[in-house]
Coordinates of C-alpha atoms in Angstrom, one line a residue:
X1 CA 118.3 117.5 140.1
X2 CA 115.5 118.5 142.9
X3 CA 116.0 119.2 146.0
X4 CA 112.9 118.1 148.2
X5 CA 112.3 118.9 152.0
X6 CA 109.8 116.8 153.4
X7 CA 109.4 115.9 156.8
X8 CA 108.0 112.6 156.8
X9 CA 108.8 109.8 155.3
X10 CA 104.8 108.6 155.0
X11 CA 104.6 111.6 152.4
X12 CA 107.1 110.7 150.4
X13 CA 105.6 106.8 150.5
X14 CA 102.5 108.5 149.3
X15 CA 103.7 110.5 146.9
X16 CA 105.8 107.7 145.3
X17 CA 103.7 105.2 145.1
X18 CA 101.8 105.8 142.0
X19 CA 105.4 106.0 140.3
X20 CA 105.4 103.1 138.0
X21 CA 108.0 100.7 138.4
X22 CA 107.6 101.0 142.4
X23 CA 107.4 98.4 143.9
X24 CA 109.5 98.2 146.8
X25 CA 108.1 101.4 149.0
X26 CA 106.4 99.2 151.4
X27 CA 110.2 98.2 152.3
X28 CA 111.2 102.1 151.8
X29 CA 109.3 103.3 154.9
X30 CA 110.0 100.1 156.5
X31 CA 113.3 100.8 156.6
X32 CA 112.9 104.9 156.9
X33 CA 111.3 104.4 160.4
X34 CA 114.0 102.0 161.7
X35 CA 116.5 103.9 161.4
X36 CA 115.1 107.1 162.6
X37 CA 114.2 104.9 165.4
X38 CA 118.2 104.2 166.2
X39 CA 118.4 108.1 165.8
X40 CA 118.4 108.4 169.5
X41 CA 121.0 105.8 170.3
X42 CA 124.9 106.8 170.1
X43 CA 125.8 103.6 169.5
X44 CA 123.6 102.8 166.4
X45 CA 126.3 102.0 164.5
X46 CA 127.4 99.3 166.3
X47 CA 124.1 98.1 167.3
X48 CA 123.6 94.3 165.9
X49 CA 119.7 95.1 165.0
X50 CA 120.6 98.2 162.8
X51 CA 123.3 96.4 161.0
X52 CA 120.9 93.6 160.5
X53 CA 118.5 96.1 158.6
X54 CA 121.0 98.4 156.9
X55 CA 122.5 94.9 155.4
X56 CA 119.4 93.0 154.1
X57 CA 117.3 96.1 153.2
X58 CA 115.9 95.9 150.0
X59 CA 117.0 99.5 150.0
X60 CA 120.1 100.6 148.3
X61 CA 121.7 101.9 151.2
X62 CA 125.1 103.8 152.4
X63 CA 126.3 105.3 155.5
X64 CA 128.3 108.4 154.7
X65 CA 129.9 111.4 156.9
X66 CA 129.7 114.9 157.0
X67 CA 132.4 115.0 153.9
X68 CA 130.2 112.3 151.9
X69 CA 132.8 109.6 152.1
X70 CA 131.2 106.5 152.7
X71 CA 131.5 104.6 155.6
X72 CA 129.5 101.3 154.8
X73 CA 127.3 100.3 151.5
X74 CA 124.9 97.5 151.3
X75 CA 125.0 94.9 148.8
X76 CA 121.8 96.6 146.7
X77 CA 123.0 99.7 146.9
X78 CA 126.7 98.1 145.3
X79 CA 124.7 96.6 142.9
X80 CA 123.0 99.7 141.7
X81 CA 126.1 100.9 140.5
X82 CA 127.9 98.2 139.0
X83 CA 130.4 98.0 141.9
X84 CA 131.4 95.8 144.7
X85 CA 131.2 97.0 148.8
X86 CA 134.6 97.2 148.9
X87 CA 134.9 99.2 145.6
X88 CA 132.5 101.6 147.3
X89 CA 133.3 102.4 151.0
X90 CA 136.3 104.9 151.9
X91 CA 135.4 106.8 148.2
X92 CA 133.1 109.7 148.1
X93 CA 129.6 110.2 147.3
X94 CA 130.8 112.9 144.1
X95 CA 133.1 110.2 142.7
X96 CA 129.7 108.3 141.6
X97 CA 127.7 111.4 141.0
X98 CA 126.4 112.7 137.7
X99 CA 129.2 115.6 136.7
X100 CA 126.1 118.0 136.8
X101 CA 124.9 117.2 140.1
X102 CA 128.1 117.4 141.8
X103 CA 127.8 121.3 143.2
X104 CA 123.9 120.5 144.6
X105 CA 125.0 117.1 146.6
X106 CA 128.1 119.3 148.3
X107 CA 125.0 121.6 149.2
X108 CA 122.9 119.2 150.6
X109 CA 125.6 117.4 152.4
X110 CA 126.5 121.2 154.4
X111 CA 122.6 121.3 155.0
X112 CA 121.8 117.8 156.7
X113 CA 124.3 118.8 159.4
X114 CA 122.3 121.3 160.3
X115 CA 119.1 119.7 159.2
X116 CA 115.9 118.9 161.9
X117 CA 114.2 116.7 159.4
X118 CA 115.5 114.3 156.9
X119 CA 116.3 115.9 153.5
X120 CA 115.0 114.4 150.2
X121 CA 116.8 114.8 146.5
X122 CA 116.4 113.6 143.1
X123 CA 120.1 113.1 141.5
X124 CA 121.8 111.2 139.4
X125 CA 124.4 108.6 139.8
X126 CA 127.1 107.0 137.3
X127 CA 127.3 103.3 136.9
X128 CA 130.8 101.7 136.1
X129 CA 129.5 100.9 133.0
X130 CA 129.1 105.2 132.5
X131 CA 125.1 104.5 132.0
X132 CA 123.0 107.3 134.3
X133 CA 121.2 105.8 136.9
X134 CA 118.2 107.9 138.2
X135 CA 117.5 108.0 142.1
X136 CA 115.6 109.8 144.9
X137 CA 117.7 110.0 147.7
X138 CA 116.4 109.9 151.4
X139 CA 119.0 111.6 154.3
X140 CA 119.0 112.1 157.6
X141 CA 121.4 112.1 160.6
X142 CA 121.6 108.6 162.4
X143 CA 124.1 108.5 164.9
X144 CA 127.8 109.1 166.1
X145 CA 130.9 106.7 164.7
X146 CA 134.7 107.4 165.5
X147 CA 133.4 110.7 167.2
X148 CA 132.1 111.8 164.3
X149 CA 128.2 111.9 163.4
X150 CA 127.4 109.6 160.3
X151 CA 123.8 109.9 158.1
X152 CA 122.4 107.5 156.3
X153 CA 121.1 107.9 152.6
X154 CA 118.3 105.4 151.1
X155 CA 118.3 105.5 147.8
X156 CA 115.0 104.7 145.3
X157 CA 116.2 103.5 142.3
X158 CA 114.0 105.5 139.5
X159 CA 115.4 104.7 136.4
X160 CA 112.8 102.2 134.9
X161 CA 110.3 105.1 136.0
X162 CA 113.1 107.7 134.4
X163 CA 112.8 105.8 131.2
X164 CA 109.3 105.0 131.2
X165 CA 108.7 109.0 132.0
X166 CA 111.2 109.9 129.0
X167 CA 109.6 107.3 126.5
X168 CA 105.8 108.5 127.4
X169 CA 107.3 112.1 126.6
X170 CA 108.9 111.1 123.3
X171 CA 105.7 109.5 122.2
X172 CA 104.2 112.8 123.4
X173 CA 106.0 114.8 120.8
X174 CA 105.6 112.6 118.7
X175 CA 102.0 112.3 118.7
X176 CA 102.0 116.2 118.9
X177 CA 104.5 116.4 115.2
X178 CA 102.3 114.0 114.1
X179 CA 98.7 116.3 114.6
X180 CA 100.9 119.1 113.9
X181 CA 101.7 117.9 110.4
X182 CA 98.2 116.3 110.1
X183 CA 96.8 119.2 110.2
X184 CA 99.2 121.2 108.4
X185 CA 99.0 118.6 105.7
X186 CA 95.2 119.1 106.0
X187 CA 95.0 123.0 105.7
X188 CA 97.3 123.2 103.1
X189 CA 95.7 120.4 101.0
X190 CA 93.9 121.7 97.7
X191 CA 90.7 119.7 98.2
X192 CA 88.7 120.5 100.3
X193 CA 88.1 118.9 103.7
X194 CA 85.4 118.8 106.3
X195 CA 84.6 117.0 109.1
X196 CA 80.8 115.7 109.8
X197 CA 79.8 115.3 113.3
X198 CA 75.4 114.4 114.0
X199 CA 75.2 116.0 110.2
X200 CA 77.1 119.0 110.9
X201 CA 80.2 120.8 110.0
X202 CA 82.5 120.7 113.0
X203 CA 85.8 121.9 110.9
X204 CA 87.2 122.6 107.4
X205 CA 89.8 123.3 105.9
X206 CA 90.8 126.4 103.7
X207 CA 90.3 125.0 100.4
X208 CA 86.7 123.9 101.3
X209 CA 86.1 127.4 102.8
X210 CA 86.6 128.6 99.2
X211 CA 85.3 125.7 97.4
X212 CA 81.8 126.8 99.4
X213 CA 82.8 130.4 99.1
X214 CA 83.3 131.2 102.6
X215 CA 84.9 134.0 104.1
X216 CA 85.6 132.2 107.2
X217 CA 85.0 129.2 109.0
X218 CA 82.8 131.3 111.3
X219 CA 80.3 131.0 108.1
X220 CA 80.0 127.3 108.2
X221 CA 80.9 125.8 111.5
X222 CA 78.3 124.2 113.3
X223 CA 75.8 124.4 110.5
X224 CA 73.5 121.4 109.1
X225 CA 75.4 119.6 106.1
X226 CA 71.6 119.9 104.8
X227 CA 72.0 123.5 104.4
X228 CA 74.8 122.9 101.3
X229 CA 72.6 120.3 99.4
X230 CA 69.2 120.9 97.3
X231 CA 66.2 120.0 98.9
X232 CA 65.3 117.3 96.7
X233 CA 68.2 115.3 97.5
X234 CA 68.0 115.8 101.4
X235 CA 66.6 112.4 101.9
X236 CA 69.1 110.7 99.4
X237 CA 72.4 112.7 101.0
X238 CA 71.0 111.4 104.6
X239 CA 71.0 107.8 103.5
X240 CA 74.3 107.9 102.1
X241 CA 75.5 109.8 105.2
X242 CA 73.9 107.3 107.3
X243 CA 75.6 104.1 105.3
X244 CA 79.2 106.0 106.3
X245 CA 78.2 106.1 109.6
X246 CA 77.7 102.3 109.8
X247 CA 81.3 101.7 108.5
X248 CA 81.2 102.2 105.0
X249 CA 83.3 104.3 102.5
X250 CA 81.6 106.0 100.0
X251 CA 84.7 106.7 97.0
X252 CA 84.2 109.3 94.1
X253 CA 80.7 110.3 94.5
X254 CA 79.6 113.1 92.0
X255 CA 76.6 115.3 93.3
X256 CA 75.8 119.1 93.3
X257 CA 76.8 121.2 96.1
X258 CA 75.3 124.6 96.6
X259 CA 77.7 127.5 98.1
X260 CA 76.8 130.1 100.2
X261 CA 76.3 132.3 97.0
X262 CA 73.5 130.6 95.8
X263 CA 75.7 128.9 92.9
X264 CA 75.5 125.2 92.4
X265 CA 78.4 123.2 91.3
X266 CA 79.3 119.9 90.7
X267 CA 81.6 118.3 93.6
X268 CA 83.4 114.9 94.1
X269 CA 83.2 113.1 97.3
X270 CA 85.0 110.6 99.3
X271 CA 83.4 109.9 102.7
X272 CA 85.1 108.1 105.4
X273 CA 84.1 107.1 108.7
X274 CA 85.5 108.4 112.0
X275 CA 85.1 107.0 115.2
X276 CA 85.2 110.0 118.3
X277 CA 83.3 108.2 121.6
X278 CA 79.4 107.6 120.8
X279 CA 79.2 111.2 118.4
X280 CA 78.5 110.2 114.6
X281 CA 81.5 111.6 112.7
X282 CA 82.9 111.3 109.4
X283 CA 85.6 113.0 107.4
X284 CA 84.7 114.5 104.0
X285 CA 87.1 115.1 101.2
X286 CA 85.8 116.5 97.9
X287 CA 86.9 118.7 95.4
X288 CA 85.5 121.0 92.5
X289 CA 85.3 119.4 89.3
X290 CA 82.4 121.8 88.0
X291 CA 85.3 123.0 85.5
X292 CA 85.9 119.4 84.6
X293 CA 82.9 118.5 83.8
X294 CA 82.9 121.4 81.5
X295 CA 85.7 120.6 79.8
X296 CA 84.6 117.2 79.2
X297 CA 81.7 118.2 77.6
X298 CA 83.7 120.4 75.4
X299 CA 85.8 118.0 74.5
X300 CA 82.7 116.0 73.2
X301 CA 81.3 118.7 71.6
X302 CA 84.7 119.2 69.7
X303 CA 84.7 115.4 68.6
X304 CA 81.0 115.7 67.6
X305 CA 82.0 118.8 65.7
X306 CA 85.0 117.2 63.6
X307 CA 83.0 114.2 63.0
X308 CA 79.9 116.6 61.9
X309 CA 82.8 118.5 59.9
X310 CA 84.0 116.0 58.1
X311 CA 80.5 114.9 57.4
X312 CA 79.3 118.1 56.4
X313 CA 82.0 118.6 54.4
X314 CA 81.4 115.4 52.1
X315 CA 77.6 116.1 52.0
X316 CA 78.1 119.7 50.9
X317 CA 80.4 118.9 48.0
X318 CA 77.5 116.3 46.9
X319 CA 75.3 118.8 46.7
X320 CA 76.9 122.2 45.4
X321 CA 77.2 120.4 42.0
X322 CA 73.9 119.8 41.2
X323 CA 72.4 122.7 43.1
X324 CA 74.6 124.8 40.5
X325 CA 72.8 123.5 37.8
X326 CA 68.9 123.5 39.5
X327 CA 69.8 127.4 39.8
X328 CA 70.7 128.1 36.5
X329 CA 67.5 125.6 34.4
X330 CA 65.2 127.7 37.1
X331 CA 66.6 130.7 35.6
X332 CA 65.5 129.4 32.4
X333 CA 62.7 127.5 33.1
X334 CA 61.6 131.5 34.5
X335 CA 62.2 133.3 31.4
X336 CA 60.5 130.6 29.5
X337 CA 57.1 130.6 31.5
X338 CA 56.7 134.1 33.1
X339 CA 53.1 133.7 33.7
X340 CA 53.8 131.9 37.4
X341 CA 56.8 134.0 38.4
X342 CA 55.8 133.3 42.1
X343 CA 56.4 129.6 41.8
X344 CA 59.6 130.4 40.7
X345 CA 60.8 132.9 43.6
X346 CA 59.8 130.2 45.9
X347 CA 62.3 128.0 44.3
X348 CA 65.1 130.7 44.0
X349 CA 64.2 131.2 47.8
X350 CA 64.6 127.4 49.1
X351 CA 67.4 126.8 46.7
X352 CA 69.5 130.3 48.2
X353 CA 68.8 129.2 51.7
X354 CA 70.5 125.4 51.1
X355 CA 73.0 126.8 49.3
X356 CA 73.4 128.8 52.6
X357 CA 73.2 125.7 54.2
X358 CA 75.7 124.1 52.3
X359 CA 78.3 126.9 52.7
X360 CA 77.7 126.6 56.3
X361 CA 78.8 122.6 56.4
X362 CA 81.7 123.8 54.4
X363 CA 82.6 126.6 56.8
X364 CA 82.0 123.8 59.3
X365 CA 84.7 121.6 58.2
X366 CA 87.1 123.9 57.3
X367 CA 86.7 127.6 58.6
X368 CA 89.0 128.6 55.8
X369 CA 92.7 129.7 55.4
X370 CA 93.7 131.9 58.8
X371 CA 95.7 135.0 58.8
X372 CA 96.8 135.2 62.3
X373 CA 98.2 138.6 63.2
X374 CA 98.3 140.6 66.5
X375 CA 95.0 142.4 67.3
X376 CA 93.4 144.3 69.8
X377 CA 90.0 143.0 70.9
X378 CA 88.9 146.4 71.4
X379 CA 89.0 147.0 67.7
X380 CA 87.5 144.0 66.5
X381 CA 84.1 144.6 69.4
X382 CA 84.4 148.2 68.1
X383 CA 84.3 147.6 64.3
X384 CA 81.5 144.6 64.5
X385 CA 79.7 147.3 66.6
X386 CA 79.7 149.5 64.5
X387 CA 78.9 146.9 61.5
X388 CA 75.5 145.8 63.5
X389 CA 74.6 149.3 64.7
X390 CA 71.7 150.0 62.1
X391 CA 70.4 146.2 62.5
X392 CA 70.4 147.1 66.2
X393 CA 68.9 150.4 65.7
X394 CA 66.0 148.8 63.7
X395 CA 65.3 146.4 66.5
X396 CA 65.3 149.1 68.8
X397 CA 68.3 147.6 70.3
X398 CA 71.4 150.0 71.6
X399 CA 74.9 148.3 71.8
X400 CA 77.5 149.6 74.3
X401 CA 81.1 148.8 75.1
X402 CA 82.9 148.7 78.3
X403 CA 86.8 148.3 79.0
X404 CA 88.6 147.8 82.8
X405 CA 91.3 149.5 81.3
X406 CA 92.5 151.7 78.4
X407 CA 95.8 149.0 77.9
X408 CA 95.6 146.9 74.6
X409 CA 94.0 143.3 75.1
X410 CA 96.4 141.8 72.3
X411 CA 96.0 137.8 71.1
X412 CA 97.1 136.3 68.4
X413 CA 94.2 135.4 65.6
X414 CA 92.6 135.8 62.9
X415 CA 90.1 139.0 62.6
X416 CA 87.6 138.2 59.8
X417 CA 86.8 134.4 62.0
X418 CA 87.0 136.5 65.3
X419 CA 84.6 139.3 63.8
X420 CA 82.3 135.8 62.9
X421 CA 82.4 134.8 65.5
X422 CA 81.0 138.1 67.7
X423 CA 79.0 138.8 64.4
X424 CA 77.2 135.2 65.2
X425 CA 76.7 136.0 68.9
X426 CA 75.5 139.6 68.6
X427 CA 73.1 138.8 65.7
X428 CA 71.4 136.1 68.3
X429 CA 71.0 138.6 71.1
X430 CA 69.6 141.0 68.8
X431 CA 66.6 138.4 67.4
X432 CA 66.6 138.0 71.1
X433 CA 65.2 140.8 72.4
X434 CA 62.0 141.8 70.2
X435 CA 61.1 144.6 72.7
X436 CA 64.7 146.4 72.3
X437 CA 67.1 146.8 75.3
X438 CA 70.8 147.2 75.4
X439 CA 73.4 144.5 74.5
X440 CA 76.7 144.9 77.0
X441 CA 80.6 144.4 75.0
X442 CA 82.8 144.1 77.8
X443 CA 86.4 143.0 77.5
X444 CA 89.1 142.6 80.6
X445 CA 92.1 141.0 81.5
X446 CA 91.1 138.3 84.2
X447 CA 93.6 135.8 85.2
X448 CA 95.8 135.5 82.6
X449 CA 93.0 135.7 79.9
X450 CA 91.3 137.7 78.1
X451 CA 87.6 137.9 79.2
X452 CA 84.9 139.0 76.4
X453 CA 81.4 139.2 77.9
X454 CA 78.6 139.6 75.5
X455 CA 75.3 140.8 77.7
X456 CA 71.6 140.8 76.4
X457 CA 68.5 141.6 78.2
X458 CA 66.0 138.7 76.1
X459 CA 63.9 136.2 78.3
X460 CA 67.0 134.2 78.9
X461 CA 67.4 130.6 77.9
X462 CA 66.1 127.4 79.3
X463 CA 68.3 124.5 80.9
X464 CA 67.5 122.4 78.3
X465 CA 68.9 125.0 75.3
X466 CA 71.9 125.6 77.8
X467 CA 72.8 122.1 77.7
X468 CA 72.2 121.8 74.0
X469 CA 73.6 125.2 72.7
X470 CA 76.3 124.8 70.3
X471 CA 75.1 121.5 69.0
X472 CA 75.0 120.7 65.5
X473 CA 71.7 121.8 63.5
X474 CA 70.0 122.8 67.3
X475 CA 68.5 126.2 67.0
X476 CA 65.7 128.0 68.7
X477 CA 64.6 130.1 65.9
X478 CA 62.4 129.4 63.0
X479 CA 64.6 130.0 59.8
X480 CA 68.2 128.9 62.0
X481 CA 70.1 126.0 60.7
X482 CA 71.8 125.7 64.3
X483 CA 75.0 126.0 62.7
X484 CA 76.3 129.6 63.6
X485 CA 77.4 129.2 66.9
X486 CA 78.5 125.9 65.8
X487 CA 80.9 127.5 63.2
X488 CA 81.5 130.3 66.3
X489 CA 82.5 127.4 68.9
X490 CA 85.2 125.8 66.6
X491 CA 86.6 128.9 65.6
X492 CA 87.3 129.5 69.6
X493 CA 88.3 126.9 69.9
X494 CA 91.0 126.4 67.3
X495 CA 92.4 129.9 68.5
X496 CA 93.2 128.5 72.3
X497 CA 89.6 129.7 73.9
X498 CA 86.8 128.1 75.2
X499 CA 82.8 130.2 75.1
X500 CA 80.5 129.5 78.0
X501 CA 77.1 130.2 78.2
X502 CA 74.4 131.2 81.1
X503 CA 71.8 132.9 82.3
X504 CA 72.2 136.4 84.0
X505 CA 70.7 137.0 87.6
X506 CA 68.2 139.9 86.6
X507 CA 67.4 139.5 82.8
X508 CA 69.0 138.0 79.5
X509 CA 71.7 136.1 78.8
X510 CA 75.4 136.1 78.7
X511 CA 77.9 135.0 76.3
X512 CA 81.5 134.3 77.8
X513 CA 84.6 133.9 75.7
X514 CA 88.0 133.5 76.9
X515 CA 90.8 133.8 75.0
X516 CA 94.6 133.6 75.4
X517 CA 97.1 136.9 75.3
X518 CA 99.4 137.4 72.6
X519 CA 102.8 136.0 73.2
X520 CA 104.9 139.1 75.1
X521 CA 107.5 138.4 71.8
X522 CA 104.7 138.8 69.4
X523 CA 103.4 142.0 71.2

């Protein structure tokens, strides 16, 4: 409860009456003034034109002593309450106060004795039915009955306001849980989330932060949404931006997005339109799926591989047979003619290299019975090293190896296909680089994986042999049948693994292969 001193009742009028629900304070000061009026007279009690007032006020009224009993109640104030007159008058004002704002109306009631001006309070009253009714109460002194000095209190029912006030503050909170757990919702989300204002970033979220690779939002805030898309797609990205301004929602979009590194990736968007005043706003979600498309591609690549497998495999047996059998009459057919031994090497030659071929599409098909074992990758990169050291010093090529740390990096597999396998990729980067350099091993723990990075220093490769690398019978060299890294891929593969391929920053190329750990009950 308040306690208010205020001097004059046109104050009060004033500062009441933008309360909503009201309506009545033209009557309030009305009223106020009429009886301050009979302030002077002793006999205002008993004076016919103050009875008048006090009894068809549309005021809830009471007359009350210096003890708060209450001498006289008007009908509205009887009706505020739930009560009749007579239920009212000869009881006490505390009787039909809120329990908590007994001790402050006993206060107030010692004051207005003393009091030059009239007294104001906000209080709350009981109705019969126990349901709180809310009230400003007006009291001053007003005259002298039974030789005692009586006061009048005018009371502004406020409960409508009370309960309007209380409801406009509940919708308050609620609106404020609501952002709150919007935008908890929002940071915590794992895609990532921006919001487009003119065409610029005027928030994110954490996971867009390190989808763009953003240290903070500092990094991005306020910038052009220009600045995270190629230049040759400016004009396309500002018409679709433009079509989500006018309404529409753009759903699953995949484009490139380029982060603050440099790196492009593939992204998925879904753009919806916001509306904020006149200001052109949208909200962006989108998420990563640069990984996804990867693994979709490796999962065609595997399909075209076991249907090239199977293929292989079929054609290969065709041809072993009779290849057999060419070998051996050429043999013959040399002995018998020696005069034109040249012809016959040329033969011998071709026939080796699609016999080679054929025990490729065999190899293809089935890489042959595994012996899986626990093995440290640093021994198998050590021994092929070691096996490809003089082909490497010949080619003016120096091989190096390079661990994070001295622990084992155990997996489960099979040596002789893993030792392929790095045999495939080192023999490439060797016939890459014509001039010599140095080919980087380097094997770490990353993630739960193990992380083999094979490093050359050769011209690099094109986008076009990065999107075809791996393919069946697709080589870049002269005398390759494309099926190596092929053969190397499926072998990956079958042990849990997946190889990636790009070009490094400064010079070359670099092979990436990850690989699961050995089981800790295997180790």
């Amino acid at each position: 409860m308040r306690v208010i001193a205020d001097p004059a009742v046109s104050l009060y009028t004033k500062s009441y009456k933008q309360a909503a629900g009201v309506t009545n304070v033209g009557n309030w000061g009305v009223t106020m003034n009429q009886f301050m009026g009979q302030s002077q007279n002793e006999n205002a009690f008993t004076n016919e034109n103050v009875c008048e007032v006090f009894d068809k006020s549309a005021i809830p009224m009471i007359m009350i002593n210096a003890a708060g009993r209450i001498l006289k109640a008007n009908d509205i104030f009887a009706d505020m309450l739930g009560y009749t007159v007579l239920e009212l008058e000869g009881r006490y004002t505390v009787e039909f106060t809120h329990p908590d704002d007994v001790q402050i109306t006993q206060s107030v009631l010692q004051r207005i004795v003393h009091a030059t001006a009239p007294l104001q309070i906000e209080k709350r009253y009981m109705h019969k039915n126990g349901k709180i009714i809310w009230g400003i109460v007006f009291g001053f002194l007003n005259g002298i009955y039974e030789n005692e000095p009586y006061y009048v209190a005018c009371v502004q029912d406020m409960t409508h306001f009370k309960q309007q006030e209380k409801e406009l503050q509940s919708k308050k909170n609620h609106n404020k849980y609501l952002e709150t757990s919007f935008h908890q919702l929002i940071e915590n989300w794992p895609d990532g989330f921006v919001i487009i204002q003119d065409y610029r970033i005027v928030y994110s979220n954490q996971a867009a932060l390190k989808i763009i690779n953003a240290a903070c939002m500092e990094q991005i805030i306020g910038r052009p949404v220009f600045d995270f898309i190629s230049a040759d797609r400016h004009s396309i990205a500002r018409e679709k931006i433009s079509k989500v301004y006018e309404g529409n929602i753009s759903k699953g979009v995949v484009d490139h997005l380029i982060r603050l590194d440099g790196r492009s990736i593939d992204v998925e968007f879904t753009a919806i339109p916001a509306h904020d005043n006149s200001e052109l706003t949208m909200n962006l979600l989108f998420r990563d799926v640069t990984e996804l498309k990867r693994t979709e591609e490796l999962m065609r690549v595997s399909d075209k591989l076991n249907a090239v497998g199977q293929l292989a495999a079929g054609i290969a047996h065709e041809i072993r047979n009779p290849l057999t059998a060419i070998k051996g009459f050429i043999k013959l057919a040399r002995e018998k003619y020696p005069e034109s031994p040249q012809y016959f090497d040329i033969i011998r030659t071709e026939l080796e290299r699609i016999e080679l071929i054929t025990n490729e599409l065999l190899l293809l098909a089935k890489p042959g019975q595994s012996t899986m074992q626990v093995l440290d990758v640093r021994d198998i990169l050590g021994q092929v090293s070691v096996l490809l050291e003089t082909q490497g010093a010949l080619n003016n090529v120096q091989i190096s190896q390079s661990y994070m740390d001295e622990a084992p990096l155990l997996l489960h597999g099979d040596g002789n296909q893993l030792k392929q396998v790095f045999i495939n990729i080192l023999k490439n980067a060797i016939e890459a680089m014509p001039k010599g350099g140095e080919i980087q091993l380097e094997a770490r723990m990353e993630q739960e994986e193990i992380r083999i990075d094979i490093l050359d220093e050769g011209p690099g490769l094109t986008e076009e042999q990065l999107k075809r690398i791996g393919q069946p019978f697709y080589t870049t060299k002269a005398t390759g049948t494309g099926l190596g890294l092929v053969v190397s891929y499926k072998i990956i593969q079958s042990h849990g693994g997946r190889i990636a391929v790009e070009n490094r920053s400064e010079l070359g190329a670099r092979f990436t292969i990850h690989l699961p750990p050995a089981p800790a009950f295997l180790q």
